[in-house]
Amino acid sequence: MTARLLVAAAGLLIAMPLGLILAFTAMSGSVGCSRGQDGDIPPDYLRLYQQAGQRYGIPWQVLAGIGKAESDHGRGTGVGIRDGANRAGAMGPMQFLGTTWAAYGVDGNGDGRTDVYDPADAIPSAAKYLKASGAPADMYRAIWRYNHADWYVRRVLDFARGYSSGSAGVGEELCALPAAPTAVAGRVLAYARMQLGKPYAWGAEGPGAFDCSGLTMRA
């Protein structure tokens, strides 16, 4: 029992500085909406983002952030954007998996087809999926459900902030969501996470063992 308690305590002591590092680097990202970059979006895509956002009550900037992250608003050259599917099975400019498309795909332009490769269908389908996943009340969680990765959520929100300045329909909750870490902060986080599971030793500064300040200083 004593040995297990010591192991648990050591794990906690290693985790605590990692938590401090995570908090510090999360704050290091810029918070708030930046200058608008609407010119980056093709006019037809911008119109579709705005229409879908209004229809489903989703900030269009978030839809645009997803479109930017997934396909550069349909301009990307990756496999699966215009036809077929990528290695993960994702398809179309908003990169839907087949099962998700089957559940949330809509005929956005009323042409009688539900086409994952047609942005007029894919964009409102993405809005519908976000809505079903908790947006706009819990935007972070909704975007995470779109792609189960925190880095992806931060990337989408960074793009959304770039499209947000001077635009109607973007609440303070969007601009206040966590910003992506800087490149330096990203390396700090990556190093700190790699040390999880290593033993605690008083005064140790790595690489085989750490104490609280040793891990913080090394990272």
CSV table of C-alpha atoms in Angstrom, one decimal:
chain,number,residue,atom,x,y,z
A,1,MET,CA,0.0,0.0,0.0
A,2,THR,CA,2.8,2.4,0.9
A,3,ALA,CA,4.6,1.7,-2.3
A,4,ARG,CA,1.4,2.4,-4.3
A,5,LEU,CA,0.8,5.7,-2.5
A,6,LEU,CA,4.4,6.8,-3.2
A,7,VAL,CA,3.9,6.0,-6.9
A,8,ALA,CA,0.7,7.9,-7.0
A,9,ALA,CA,2.2,10.9,-5.2
A,10,ALA,CA,5.2,10.9,-7.6
A,11,GLY,CA,2.8,10.8,-10.5
A,12,LEU,CA,0.9,13.8,-9.1
A,13,LEU,CA,4.1,15.7,-8.5
A,14,ILE,CA,5.1,15.2,-12.1
A,15,ALA,CA,1.6,16.1,-13.3
A,16,MET,CA,1.3,19.3,-11.3
A,17,PRO,CA,4.1,21.2,-13.1
A,18,LEU,CA,2.8,19.9,-16.4
A,19,GLY,CA,-0.6,21.4,-15.5
A,20,LEU,CA,1.2,24.7,-14.8
A,21,ILE,CA,3.0,24.5,-18.1
A,22,LEU,CA,-0.3,23.8,-19.9
A,23,ALA,CA,-2.0,26.7,-18.2
A,24,PHE,CA,0.9,29.1,-18.9
A,25,THR,CA,1.2,28.2,-22.6
A,26,ALA,CA,-2.5,28.3,-23.1
A,27,MET,CA,-2.4,31.9,-21.9
A,28,SER,CA,0.5,32.7,-24.2
A,29,GLY,CA,-1.7,32.5,-27.2
A,30,SER,CA,-3.4,35.8,-28.2
A,31,VAL,CA,-7.0,36.1,-27.0
A,32,GLY,CA,-9.6,38.1,-28.8
A,33,CYS,CA,-10.7,38.7,-32.4
A,34,SER,CA,-8.0,39.8,-34.9
A,35,ARG,CA,-8.4,41.8,-38.0
A,36,GLY,CA,-10.8,40.4,-40.5
A,37,GLN,CA,-9.4,38.2,-43.4
A,38,ASP,CA,-12.6,37.7,-45.3
A,39,GLY,CA,-10.7,38.2,-48.6
A,40,ASP,CA,-9.1,34.8,-48.0
A,41,ILE,CA,-12.5,33.2,-48.6
A,42,PRO,CA,-13.9,32.7,-52.2
A,43,PRO,CA,-17.1,34.7,-52.6
A,44,ASP,CA,-19.3,31.6,-53.3
A,45,TYR,CA,-17.9,29.9,-50.1
A,46,LEU,CA,-18.4,33.1,-48.1
A,47,ARG,CA,-22.0,33.3,-49.1
A,48,LEU,CA,-22.6,29.6,-48.2
A,49,TYR,CA,-20.9,30.0,-44.8
A,50,GLN,CA,-23.1,33.0,-44.0
A,51,GLN,CA,-26.3,31.4,-45.2
A,52,ALA,CA,-25.6,28.1,-43.3
A,53,GLY,CA,-24.6,30.0,-40.2
A,54,GLN,CA,-27.8,32.0,-40.2
A,55,ARG,CA,-30.0,28.9,-40.9
A,56,TYR,CA,-28.5,26.9,-38.0
A,57,GLY,CA,-27.5,29.6,-35.6
A,58,ILE,CA,-23.8,28.9,-35.9
A,59,PRO,CA,-21.3,31.8,-36.3
A,60,TRP,CA,-20.3,31.6,-40.0
A,61,GLN,CA,-16.7,32.3,-39.0
A,62,VAL,CA,-16.5,28.9,-37.3
A,63,LEU,CA,-17.8,27.2,-40.5
A,64,ALA,CA,-15.2,29.2,-42.4
A,65,GLY,CA,-12.6,28.1,-40.0
A,66,ILE,CA,-13.4,24.5,-40.5
A,67,GLY,CA,-13.5,25.0,-44.3
A,68,LYS,CA,-10.1,26.6,-44.1
A,69,ALA,CA,-8.7,23.8,-42.0
A,70,GLU,CA,-10.1,21.0,-44.0
A,71,SER,CA,-9.7,22.1,-47.6
A,72,ASP,CA,-8.6,25.7,-47.8
A,73,HIS,CA,-12.2,26.5,-48.8
A,74,GLY,CA,-12.2,23.9,-51.5
A,75,ARG,CA,-8.9,25.0,-53.1
A,76,GLY,CA,-6.8,22.2,-51.5
A,77,THR,CA,-5.3,19.5,-53.6
A,78,GLY,CA,-5.6,16.7,-51.1
A,79,VAL,CA,-7.1,13.3,-51.8
A,80,GLY,CA,-10.8,13.2,-51.0
A,81,ILE,CA,-11.6,16.9,-51.4
A,82,ARG,CA,-13.1,16.7,-54.9
A,83,ASP,CA,-13.6,12.9,-55.2
A,84,GLY,CA,-12.8,9.7,-53.4
A,85,ALA,CA,-11.8,9.7,-49.8
A,86,ASN,CA,-8.5,10.3,-48.0
A,87,ARG,CA,-6.8,7.6,-45.9
A,88,ALA,CA,-9.1,8.4,-42.9
A,89,GLY,CA,-12.2,8.0,-45.1
A,90,ALA,CA,-13.0,11.8,-45.1
A,91,MET,CA,-14.7,13.3,-48.2
A,92,GLY,CA,-15.5,16.7,-49.7
A,93,PRO,CA,-14.5,20.3,-48.9
A,94,MET,CA,-15.7,19.9,-45.2
A,95,GLN,CA,-14.2,16.4,-44.9
A,96,PHE,CA,-17.0,14.2,-43.7
A,97,LEU,CA,-16.7,10.6,-42.8
A,98,GLY,CA,-19.3,8.4,-44.5
A,99,THR,CA,-21.2,7.6,-41.4
A,100,THR,CA,-21.3,11.2,-40.3
A,101,TRP,CA,-22.5,12.3,-43.7
A,102,ALA,CA,-25.2,9.7,-43.7
A,103,ALA,CA,-26.5,11.1,-40.4
A,104,TYR,CA,-26.1,14.8,-41.1
A,105,GLY,CA,-25.9,15.4,-44.8
A,106,VAL,CA,-28.5,17.8,-46.2
A,107,ASP,CA,-29.5,18.9,-49.7
A,108,GLY,CA,-28.5,22.5,-49.2
A,109,ASN,CA,-29.2,23.8,-52.7
A,110,GLY,CA,-32.4,21.9,-53.3
A,111,ASP,CA,-31.3,20.1,-56.4
A,112,GLY,CA,-32.6,16.7,-55.2
A,113,ARG,CA,-29.1,15.4,-54.3
A,114,THR,CA,-27.1,15.2,-51.1
A,115,ASP,CA,-23.5,15.5,-52.5
A,116,VAL,CA,-20.7,15.5,-50.0
A,117,TYR,CA,-18.4,17.1,-52.6
A,118,ASP,CA,-20.7,20.0,-53.3
A,119,PRO,CA,-20.0,22.9,-50.9
A,120,ALA,CA,-23.7,24.0,-51.2
A,121,ASP,CA,-24.5,20.7,-49.4
A,122,ALA,CA,-21.4,20.1,-47.4
A,123,ILE,CA,-21.3,23.5,-45.6
A,124,PRO,CA,-24.9,23.5,-44.3
A,125,SER,CA,-24.3,19.8,-43.3
A,126,ALA,CA,-21.3,20.9,-41.2
A,127,ALA,CA,-23.5,23.6,-39.6
A,128,LYS,CA,-26.1,20.9,-38.8
A,129,TYR,CA,-23.5,18.6,-37.3
A,130,LEU,CA,-22.1,21.4,-35.1
A,131,LYS,CA,-25.6,22.3,-34.0
A,132,ALA,CA,-26.3,18.7,-33.0
A,133,SER,CA,-22.9,18.6,-31.2
A,134,GLY,CA,-23.8,21.5,-28.9
A,135,ALA,CA,-22.9,24.6,-30.8
A,136,PRO,CA,-23.2,27.5,-30.3
A,137,ALA,CA,-23.6,27.0,-26.5
A,138,ASP,CA,-20.5,24.8,-26.3
A,139,MET,CA,-18.5,25.7,-29.3
A,140,TYR,CA,-15.3,24.1,-28.2
A,141,ARG,CA,-16.9,20.7,-27.6
A,142,ALA,CA,-18.8,20.9,-30.9
A,143,ILE,CA,-15.7,21.5,-32.9
A,144,TRP,CA,-13.9,18.8,-31.0
A,145,ARG,CA,-16.6,16.4,-32.0
A,146,TYR,CA,-16.0,17.4,-35.6
A,147,ASN,CA,-12.4,16.2,-35.3
A,148,HIS,CA,-11.4,14.7,-31.9
A,149,ALA,CA,-8.2,16.7,-31.3
A,150,ASP,CA,-7.6,19.8,-29.2
A,151,TRP,CA,-5.0,21.1,-31.7
A,152,TYR,CA,-7.7,21.0,-34.4
A,153,VAL,CA,-10.1,23.0,-32.3
A,154,ARG,CA,-7.5,25.6,-31.6
A,155,ARG,CA,-6.6,25.8,-35.3
A,156,VAL,CA,-10.2,26.2,-36.4
A,157,LEU,CA,-10.8,28.9,-33.7
A,158,ASP,CA,-7.7,30.8,-34.8
A,159,PHE,CA,-9.0,30.9,-38.3
A,160,ALA,CA,-12.4,31.9,-37.1
A,161,ARG,CA,-11.0,34.8,-35.1
A,162,GLY,CA,-9.2,36.0,-38.2
A,163,TYR,CA,-12.5,36.2,-39.9
A,164,SER,CA,-14.3,37.8,-37.0
A,165,SER,CA,-13.3,41.5,-36.7
A,166,GLY,CA,-16.1,43.8,-37.5
A,167,SER,CA,-18.5,41.0,-38.3
A,168,ALA,CA,-21.9,40.6,-36.8
A,169,GLY,CA,-22.9,37.4,-35.1
A,170,VAL,CA,-19.7,36.7,-33.3
A,171,GLY,CA,-20.2,36.7,-29.5
A,172,GLU,CA,-17.5,37.4,-26.9
A,173,GLU,CA,-17.5,33.6,-26.1
A,174,LEU,CA,-15.9,32.9,-29.5
A,175,CYS,CA,-13.2,35.5,-29.2
A,176,ALA,CA,-12.5,34.4,-25.6
A,177,LEU,CA,-12.0,30.7,-26.4
A,178,PRO,CA,-8.5,29.4,-25.9
A,179,ALA,CA,-6.0,30.5,-28.6
A,180,ALA,CA,-3.5,28.2,-30.2
A,181,PRO,CA,-0.1,28.2,-28.5
A,182,THR,CA,2.9,29.7,-30.2
A,183,ALA,CA,5.5,27.5,-31.9
A,184,VAL,CA,7.7,27.8,-28.8
A,185,ALA,CA,4.8,27.0,-26.4
A,186,GLY,CA,4.0,24.0,-28.6
A,187,ARG,CA,7.5,22.6,-28.2
A,188,VAL,CA,7.3,23.1,-24.4
A,189,LEU,CA,4.0,21.2,-24.3
A,190,ALA,CA,5.4,18.4,-26.4
A,191,TYR,CA,8.5,18.0,-24.3
A,192,ALA,CA,6.5,18.1,-21.0
A,193,ARG,CA,4.0,15.5,-22.2
A,194,MET,CA,6.9,13.1,-23.2
A,195,GLN,CA,8.0,13.0,-19.5
A,196,LEU,CA,4.8,11.7,-18.1
A,197,GLY,CA,5.4,8.4,-16.4
A,198,LYS,CA,9.0,9.0,-15.5
A,199,PRO,CA,9.9,8.7,-11.8
A,200,TYR,CA,10.0,11.5,-9.3
A,201,ALA,CA,13.3,12.2,-7.6
A,202,TRP,CA,14.0,15.2,-5.4
A,203,GLY,CA,16.3,17.6,-7.1
A,204,ALA,CA,16.3,15.7,-10.4
A,205,GLU,CA,16.3,17.7,-13.6
A,206,GLY,CA,16.0,14.8,-16.1
A,207,PRO,CA,16.3,13.1,-18.4
A,208,GLY,CA,15.5,9.9,-16.5
A,209,ALA,CA,13.7,11.5,-13.5
A,210,PHE,CA,12.3,14.9,-12.4
A,211,ASP,CA,11.1,16.8,-9.4
A,212,CYS,CA,8.5,19.6,-9.8
A,213,SER,CA,10.8,22.5,-10.5
A,214,GLY,CA,13.2,20.2,-12.5
A,215,LEU,CA,10.5,19.3,-15.0
A,216,THR,CA,9.2,22.9,-15.3
A,217,MET,CA,12.7,24.3,-15.8
A,218,ARG,CA,13.7,21.6,-18.3
A,219,ALA,CA,10.5,22.1,-20.4
